XYZ file of C-alpha atoms in Angstrom:
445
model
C -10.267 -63.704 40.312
C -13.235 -61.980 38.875
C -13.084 -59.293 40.463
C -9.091 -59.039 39.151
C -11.001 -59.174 35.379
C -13.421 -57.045 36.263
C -11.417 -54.470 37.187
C -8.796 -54.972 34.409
C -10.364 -53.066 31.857
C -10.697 -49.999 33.972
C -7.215 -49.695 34.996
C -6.064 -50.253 31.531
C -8.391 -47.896 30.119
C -6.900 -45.548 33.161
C -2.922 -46.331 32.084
C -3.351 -45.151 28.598
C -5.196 -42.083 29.348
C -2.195 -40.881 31.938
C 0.277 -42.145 29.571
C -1.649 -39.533 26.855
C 0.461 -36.257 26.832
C -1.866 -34.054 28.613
C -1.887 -30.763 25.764
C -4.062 -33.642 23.465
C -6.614 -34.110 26.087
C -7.056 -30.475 27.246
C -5.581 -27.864 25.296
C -5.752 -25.938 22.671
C -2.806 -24.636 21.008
C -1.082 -20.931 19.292
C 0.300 -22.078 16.088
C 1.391 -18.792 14.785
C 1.621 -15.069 15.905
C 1.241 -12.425 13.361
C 1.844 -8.653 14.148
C 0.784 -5.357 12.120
C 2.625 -1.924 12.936
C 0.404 0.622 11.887
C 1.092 4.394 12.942
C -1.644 4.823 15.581
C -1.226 1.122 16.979
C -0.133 -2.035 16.829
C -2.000 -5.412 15.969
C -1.148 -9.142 17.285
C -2.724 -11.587 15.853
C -2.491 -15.285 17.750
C -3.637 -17.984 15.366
C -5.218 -20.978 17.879
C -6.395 -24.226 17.050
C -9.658 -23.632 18.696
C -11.642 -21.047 21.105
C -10.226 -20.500 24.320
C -10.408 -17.600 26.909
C -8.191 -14.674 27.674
C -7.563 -11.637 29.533
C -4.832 -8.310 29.773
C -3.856 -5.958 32.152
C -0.966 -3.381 32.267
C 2.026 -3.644 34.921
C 4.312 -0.181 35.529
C 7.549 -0.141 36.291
C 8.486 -0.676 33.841
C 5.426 -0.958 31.271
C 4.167 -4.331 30.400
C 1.079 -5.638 28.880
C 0.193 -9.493 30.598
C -2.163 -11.765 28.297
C -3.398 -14.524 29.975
C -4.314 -17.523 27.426
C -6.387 -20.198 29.417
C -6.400 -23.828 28.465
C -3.497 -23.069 25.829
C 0.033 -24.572 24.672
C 2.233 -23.109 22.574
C 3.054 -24.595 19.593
C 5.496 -21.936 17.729
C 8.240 -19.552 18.317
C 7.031 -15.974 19.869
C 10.374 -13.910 18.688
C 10.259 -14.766 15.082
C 8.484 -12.180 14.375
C 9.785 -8.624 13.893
C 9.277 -6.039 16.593
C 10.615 -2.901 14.188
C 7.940 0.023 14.400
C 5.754 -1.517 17.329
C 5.966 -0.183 20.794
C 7.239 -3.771 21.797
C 10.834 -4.146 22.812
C 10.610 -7.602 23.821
C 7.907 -10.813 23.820
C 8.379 -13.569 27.257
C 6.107 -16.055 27.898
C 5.833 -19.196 31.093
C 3.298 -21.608 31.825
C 0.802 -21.083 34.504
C -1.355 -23.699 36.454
C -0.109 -26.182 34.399
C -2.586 -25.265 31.532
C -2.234 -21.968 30.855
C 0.011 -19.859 29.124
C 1.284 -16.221 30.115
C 2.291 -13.904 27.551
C 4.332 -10.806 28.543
C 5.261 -8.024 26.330
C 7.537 -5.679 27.544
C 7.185 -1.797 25.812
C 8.847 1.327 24.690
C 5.753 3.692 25.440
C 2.294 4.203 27.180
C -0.105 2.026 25.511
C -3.785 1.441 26.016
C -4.973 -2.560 25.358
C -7.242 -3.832 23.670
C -8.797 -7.440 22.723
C -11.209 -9.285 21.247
C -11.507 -13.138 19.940
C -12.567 -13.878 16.064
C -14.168 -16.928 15.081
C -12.921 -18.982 11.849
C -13.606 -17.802 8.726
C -12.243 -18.809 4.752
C -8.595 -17.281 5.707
C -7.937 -18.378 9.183
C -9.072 -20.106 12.305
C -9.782 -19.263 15.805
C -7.751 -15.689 16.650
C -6.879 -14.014 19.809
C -6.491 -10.292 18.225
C -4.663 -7.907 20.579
C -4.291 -3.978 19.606
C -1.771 -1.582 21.307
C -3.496 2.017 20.764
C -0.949 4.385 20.878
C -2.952 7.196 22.173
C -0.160 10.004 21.571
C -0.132 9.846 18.065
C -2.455 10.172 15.296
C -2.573 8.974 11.574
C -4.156 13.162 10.804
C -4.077 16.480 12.045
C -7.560 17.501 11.950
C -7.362 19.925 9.067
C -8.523 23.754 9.992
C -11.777 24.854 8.896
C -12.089 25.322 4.774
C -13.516 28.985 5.814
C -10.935 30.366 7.779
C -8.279 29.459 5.124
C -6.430 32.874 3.687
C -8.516 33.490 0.028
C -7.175 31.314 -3.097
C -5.461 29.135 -0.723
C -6.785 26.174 -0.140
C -5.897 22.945 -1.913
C -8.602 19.861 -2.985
C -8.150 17.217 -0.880
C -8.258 14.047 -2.003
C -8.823 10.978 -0.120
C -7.501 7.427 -1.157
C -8.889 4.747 0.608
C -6.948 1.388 -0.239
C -9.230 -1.317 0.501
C -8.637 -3.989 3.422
C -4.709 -4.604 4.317
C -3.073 -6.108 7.421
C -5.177 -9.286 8.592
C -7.153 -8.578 6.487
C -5.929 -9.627 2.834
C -9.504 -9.110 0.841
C -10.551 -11.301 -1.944
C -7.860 -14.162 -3.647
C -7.285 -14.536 -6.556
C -6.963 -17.997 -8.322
C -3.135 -17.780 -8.526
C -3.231 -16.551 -4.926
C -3.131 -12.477 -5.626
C -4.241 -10.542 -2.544
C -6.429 -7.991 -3.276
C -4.895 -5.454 -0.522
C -1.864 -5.656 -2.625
C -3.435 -4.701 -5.766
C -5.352 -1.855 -4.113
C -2.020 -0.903 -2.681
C -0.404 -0.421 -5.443
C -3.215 1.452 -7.789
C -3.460 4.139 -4.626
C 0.056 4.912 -4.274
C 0.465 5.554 -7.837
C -2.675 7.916 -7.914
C -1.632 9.248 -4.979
C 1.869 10.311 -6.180
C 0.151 12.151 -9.666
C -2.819 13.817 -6.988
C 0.038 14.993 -5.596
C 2.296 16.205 -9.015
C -0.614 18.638 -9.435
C -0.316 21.588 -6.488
C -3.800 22.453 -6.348
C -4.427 18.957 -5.638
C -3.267 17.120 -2.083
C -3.659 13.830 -1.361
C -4.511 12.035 1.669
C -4.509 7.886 2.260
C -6.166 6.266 4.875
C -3.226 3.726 5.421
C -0.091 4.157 4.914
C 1.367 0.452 4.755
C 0.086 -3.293 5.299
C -2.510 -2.724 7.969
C -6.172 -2.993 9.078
C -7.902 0.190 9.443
C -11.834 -0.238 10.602
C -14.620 1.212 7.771
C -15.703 3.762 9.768
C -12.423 5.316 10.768
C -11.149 5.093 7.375
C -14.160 7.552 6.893
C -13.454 9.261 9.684
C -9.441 9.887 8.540
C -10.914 11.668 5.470
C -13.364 13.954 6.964
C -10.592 15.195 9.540
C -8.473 16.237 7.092
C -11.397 17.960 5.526
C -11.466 15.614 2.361
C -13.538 17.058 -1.209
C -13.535 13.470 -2.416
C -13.526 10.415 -1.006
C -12.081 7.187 -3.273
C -12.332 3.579 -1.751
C -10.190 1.559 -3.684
C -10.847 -2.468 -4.203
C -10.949 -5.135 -6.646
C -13.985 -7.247 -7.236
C -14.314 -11.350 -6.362
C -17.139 -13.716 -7.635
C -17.696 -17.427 -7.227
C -16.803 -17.943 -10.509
C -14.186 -17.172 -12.620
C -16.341 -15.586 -15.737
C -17.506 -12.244 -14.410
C -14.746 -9.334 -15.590
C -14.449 -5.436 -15.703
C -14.388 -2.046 -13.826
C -17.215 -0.849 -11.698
C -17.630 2.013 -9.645
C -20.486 2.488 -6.904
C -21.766 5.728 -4.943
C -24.520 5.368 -2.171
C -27.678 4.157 -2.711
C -30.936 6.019 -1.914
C -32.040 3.753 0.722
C -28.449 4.110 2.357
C -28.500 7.389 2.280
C -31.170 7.638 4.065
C -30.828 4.466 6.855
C -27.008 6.564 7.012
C -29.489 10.195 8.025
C -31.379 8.244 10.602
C -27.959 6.635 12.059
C -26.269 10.445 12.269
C -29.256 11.952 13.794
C -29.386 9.187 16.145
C -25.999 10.314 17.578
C -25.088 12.600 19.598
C -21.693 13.710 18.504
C -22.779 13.464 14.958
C -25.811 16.307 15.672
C -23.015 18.711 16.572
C -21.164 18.347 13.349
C -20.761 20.000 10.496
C -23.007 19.640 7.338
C -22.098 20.572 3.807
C -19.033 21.112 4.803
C -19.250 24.079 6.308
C -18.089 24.097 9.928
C -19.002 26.146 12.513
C -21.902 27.853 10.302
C -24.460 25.177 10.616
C -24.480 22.349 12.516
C -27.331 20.194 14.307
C -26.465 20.856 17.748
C -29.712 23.471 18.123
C -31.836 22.476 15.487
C -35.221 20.638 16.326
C -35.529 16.988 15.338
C -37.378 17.770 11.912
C -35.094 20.774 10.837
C -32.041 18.660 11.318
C -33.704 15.558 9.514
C -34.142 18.177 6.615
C -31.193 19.761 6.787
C -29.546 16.462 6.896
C -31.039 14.962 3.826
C -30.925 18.409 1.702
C -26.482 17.553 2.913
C -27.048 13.583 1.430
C -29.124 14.003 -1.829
C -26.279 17.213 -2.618
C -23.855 14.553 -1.613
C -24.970 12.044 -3.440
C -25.772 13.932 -6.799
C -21.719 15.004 -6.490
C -20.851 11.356 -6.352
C -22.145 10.728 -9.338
C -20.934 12.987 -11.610
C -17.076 12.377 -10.017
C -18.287 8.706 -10.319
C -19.302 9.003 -14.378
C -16.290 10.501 -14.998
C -13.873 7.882 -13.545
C -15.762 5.254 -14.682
C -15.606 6.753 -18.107
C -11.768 7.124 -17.928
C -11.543 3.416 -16.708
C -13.003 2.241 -19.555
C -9.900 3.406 -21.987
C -7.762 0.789 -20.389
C -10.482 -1.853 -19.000
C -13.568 -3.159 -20.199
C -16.402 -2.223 -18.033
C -18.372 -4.626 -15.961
C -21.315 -2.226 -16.089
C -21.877 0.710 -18.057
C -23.147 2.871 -15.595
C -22.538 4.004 -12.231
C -23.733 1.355 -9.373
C -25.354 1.960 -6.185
C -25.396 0.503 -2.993
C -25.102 0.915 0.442
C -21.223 0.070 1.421
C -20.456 1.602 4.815
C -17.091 3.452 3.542
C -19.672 5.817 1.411
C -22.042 7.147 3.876
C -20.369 10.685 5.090
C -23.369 13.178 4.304
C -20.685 16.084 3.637
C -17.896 14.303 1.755
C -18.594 13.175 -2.022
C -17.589 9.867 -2.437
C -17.234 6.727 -4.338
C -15.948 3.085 -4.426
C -14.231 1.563 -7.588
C -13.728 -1.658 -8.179
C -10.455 -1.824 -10.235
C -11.558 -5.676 -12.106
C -12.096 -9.124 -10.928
C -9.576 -10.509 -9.291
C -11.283 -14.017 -9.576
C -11.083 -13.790 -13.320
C -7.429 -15.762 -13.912
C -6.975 -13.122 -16.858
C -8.088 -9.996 -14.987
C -5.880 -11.648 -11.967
C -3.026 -11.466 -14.219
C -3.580 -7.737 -15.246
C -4.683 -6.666 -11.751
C -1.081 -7.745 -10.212
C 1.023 -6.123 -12.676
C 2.529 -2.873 -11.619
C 2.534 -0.905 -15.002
C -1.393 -2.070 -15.024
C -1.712 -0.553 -11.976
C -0.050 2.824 -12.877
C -2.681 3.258 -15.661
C -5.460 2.541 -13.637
C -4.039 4.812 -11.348
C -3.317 7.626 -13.992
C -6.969 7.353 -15.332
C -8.307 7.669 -12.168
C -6.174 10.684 -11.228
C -7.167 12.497 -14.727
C -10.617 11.879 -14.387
C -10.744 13.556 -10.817
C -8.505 16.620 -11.873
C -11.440 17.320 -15.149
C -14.187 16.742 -12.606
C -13.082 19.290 -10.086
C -11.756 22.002 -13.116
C -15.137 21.748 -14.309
C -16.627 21.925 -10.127
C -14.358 24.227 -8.506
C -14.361 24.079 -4.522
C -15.101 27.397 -3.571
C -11.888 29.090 -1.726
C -9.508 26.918 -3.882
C -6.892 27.590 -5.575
C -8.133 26.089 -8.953
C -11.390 27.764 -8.067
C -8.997 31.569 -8.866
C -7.172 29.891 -11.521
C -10.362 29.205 -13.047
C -11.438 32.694 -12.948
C -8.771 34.276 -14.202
C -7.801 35.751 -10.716
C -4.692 33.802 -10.102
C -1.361 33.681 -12.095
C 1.988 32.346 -11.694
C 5.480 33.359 -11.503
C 8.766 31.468 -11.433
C 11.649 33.974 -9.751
C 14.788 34.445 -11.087
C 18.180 35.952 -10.258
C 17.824 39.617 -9.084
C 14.280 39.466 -7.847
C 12.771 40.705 -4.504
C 9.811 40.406 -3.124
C 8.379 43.646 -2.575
C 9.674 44.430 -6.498
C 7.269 41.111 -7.943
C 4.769 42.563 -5.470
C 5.306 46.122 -7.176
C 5.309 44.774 -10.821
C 2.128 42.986 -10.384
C 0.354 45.801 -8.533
C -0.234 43.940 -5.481
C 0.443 44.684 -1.678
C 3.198 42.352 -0.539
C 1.275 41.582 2.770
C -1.003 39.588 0.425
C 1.521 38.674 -1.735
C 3.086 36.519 1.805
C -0.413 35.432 2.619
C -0.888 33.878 -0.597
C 1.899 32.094 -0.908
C 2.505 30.796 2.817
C 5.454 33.132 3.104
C 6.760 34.274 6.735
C 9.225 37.093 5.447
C 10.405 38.318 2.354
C 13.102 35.708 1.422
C 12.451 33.880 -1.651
C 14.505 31.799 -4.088
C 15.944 31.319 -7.750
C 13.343 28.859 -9.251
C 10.328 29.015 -6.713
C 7.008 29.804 -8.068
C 4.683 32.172 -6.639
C 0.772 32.788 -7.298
C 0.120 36.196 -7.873
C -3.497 37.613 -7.301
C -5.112 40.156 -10.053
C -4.361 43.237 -9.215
């Protein structure tokens, strides 16, 4: 009888843990799957209730990418979520060992995986994040050599770097704004009057609501042979007093912690500096020449930045009050390229409930954008790129002319004094047909 009692506790203790459902006791769960098309891949995001372990392989035959999720139930509905502009045709999933959960995705196209867990941070939990690089396509052509462009040819490039996007949403605001949004919309609307301007061309480093890493957004700009670099964000603070416009180039001490990190690498040695390709380069210099030549690229980089930087901060300030009067500097990752001028602007506080306000609303956002644009056109009238086409305009060597009914080619190219072969060159033209309305640059004579 006492040995009945003694065990009694045991085996009740034992009853109540089987009768437990067994995904309490040892799993953790997906509550949520998130996915970001971008143009170069595609981003899944599984939001878990705690850290587990994973792993993915490929299957041919057709293609499939298998993620394995140990230790993990599933606690929401895979095909909810959209599949339009991802390589993913269809999501399937089963339960393996009893524990663990098998995720299939069946695909369109060749992909290469990739995966990585992130810890919990002030947005989100645990994540599984899984990329599908699309190795076949590419977000830019690497642009051809500013040098080997035909004379008076060449647009500026601008680069537009919206800040954050995709998983990533940035700072909040108090009435929940997302920064990426904001940034979002102040790019496209500089981007579109960049663009209004033909001696202007504009490139962004995302094209929608997705993550792009720091250094490739970098990276995007320098292929496509960017003059100026703009990183576009909106300031946060812990409280809600601090408000205005700032704009920040690299600091000194970045600058030259960014020298060490490019002679450090390999790849970087054989690259161009000052933006001239294929004329110098670090690939045969000695260790001292190319830390020279390096910093001689930075401090002419850096002395660029800020006078592009006064001038948009100085155009900022007729529709925002400034947070500081003068350009900032610091050492933010997106602004170390030793051969690309560049800058980050902070559009306002979006912690500051007024600011917030101002920040999210689209004709807001057009001015900022229009201020910004107009302060980069005077800079670059005033700094001609050499082998531009505001560069001729600027020195009287280039003129326009809109044809009209009657005209030929080889009697504009006769009027003006000018052999037609140039006349084609100039103005991207393959034969002689032209049309009513289409303007041509004509070169002096």
């Amino acid at each position: 009888m006492n040995q009945h009692n003694n065990l009694r506790p045991a085996s009740l203790f034992l009853m109540l843990f089987l009768l437990l459902p067994w995904q309490q006791v040892f799993a953790e769960r997906i509550e949520g799957l998130r996915i970001w098309p971008a143009p170069d891949h595609t981003r899944l995001v599984f939001d878990l209730s705690g850290p587990t372990q994973h792993r993915v392989f490929m299957l041919e035959g057709p293609d499939r990418l298998v993620i394995d999720i140990s230790n993990v139930r599933l606690s929401t509905d895979l095909n909810r979520t959209s599949l339009d502009r991802t390589p993913i045709r269809r999501i399937r999933h089963a339960e393996r060992n009893g524990t663990d959960l098998r995720v299939v995705l069946d695909l369109d196209r060749e992909i290469q995986p990739r995966s990585f867990l992130l810890r919990p941070n002030e947005q989100y939990g645990d994540r599984l994040v899984v990329d599908l690089v699309m190795p076949d396509q590419t977000r830019v052509e690497r642009a051809p050599p500013r040098e080997t462009l035909p004379r008076e040819q060449r647009q500026i490039i601008i680069a537009i770097d919206p800040g954050h996007g995709g998983e990533d949403p940035g700072a909040i605001g108090p009435a929940g704004t997302l920064e990426k949004h904001v940034v979002w919309g102040i790019s496209q609307h500089l981007a579109k009057l960049i663009n209004d301007d033909p001696a202007f061309e504009a490139v962004l480093t995302r094209t929608g609501d997705y993550y792009v890493g720091l250094r490739q957004r970098v990276e995007l700009a320098r292929k496509a042979r960017a003059d100026l670099f703009l990183s576009v964000h909106a300031d946060a603070y812990r409280t809600a007093q601090p408000r205005g416009s700032s704009v920040y180039v690299l600091s000194q001490r970045g600058a030259s912690s960014e020298s060490a990190r490019w002679l450090a690498d390999s790849e970087n040695r054989a690259d161009l500096i000052g933006g001239v390709e294929g004329v110098l380069t670090l690939g045969d210099k000695d260790d001292i020449l190319a830390g020279v030549l390096v910093d001689l690229s930075m401090t002419a980089t850096l002395s660029e930045s800020m006078k592009a930087g006064s001038r948009v901060l100085t155009n900022m300030g007729q529709v925002n009050r400034l947070h500081r009067r003068n350009v900032e500097q610091a050492g933010f990752l997106v602004l170390k390229s030793p051969d690309m001028p560049s800058m980050l602007i902070e559009a306002g506080f979006i912690s500051n409930p007024q600011e917030e306000q101002r920040l999210r609303d689209p004709s807001y956002q057009r001015q900022l954008g229009a201020q910004i644009a107009k302060a980069v056109k005077e800079y670059f009238r005033e700094n001609p790129p050499h082998n531009s086409i505001l560069a001729a305009s600027s020195n009287g060597q280039l003129t326009r002319y809109t044809i009209r009914r009657g005209d030929t080619l080889s009697e504009i190219a006769r009027r003006n004094g000018v052999d037609i072969r140039e006349l084609r060159e100039i103005n991207n033209l393959n034969g002689d047909t032209i049309r009513v309305g289409q303007t041509l640059r004509i070169p002096s004579s």
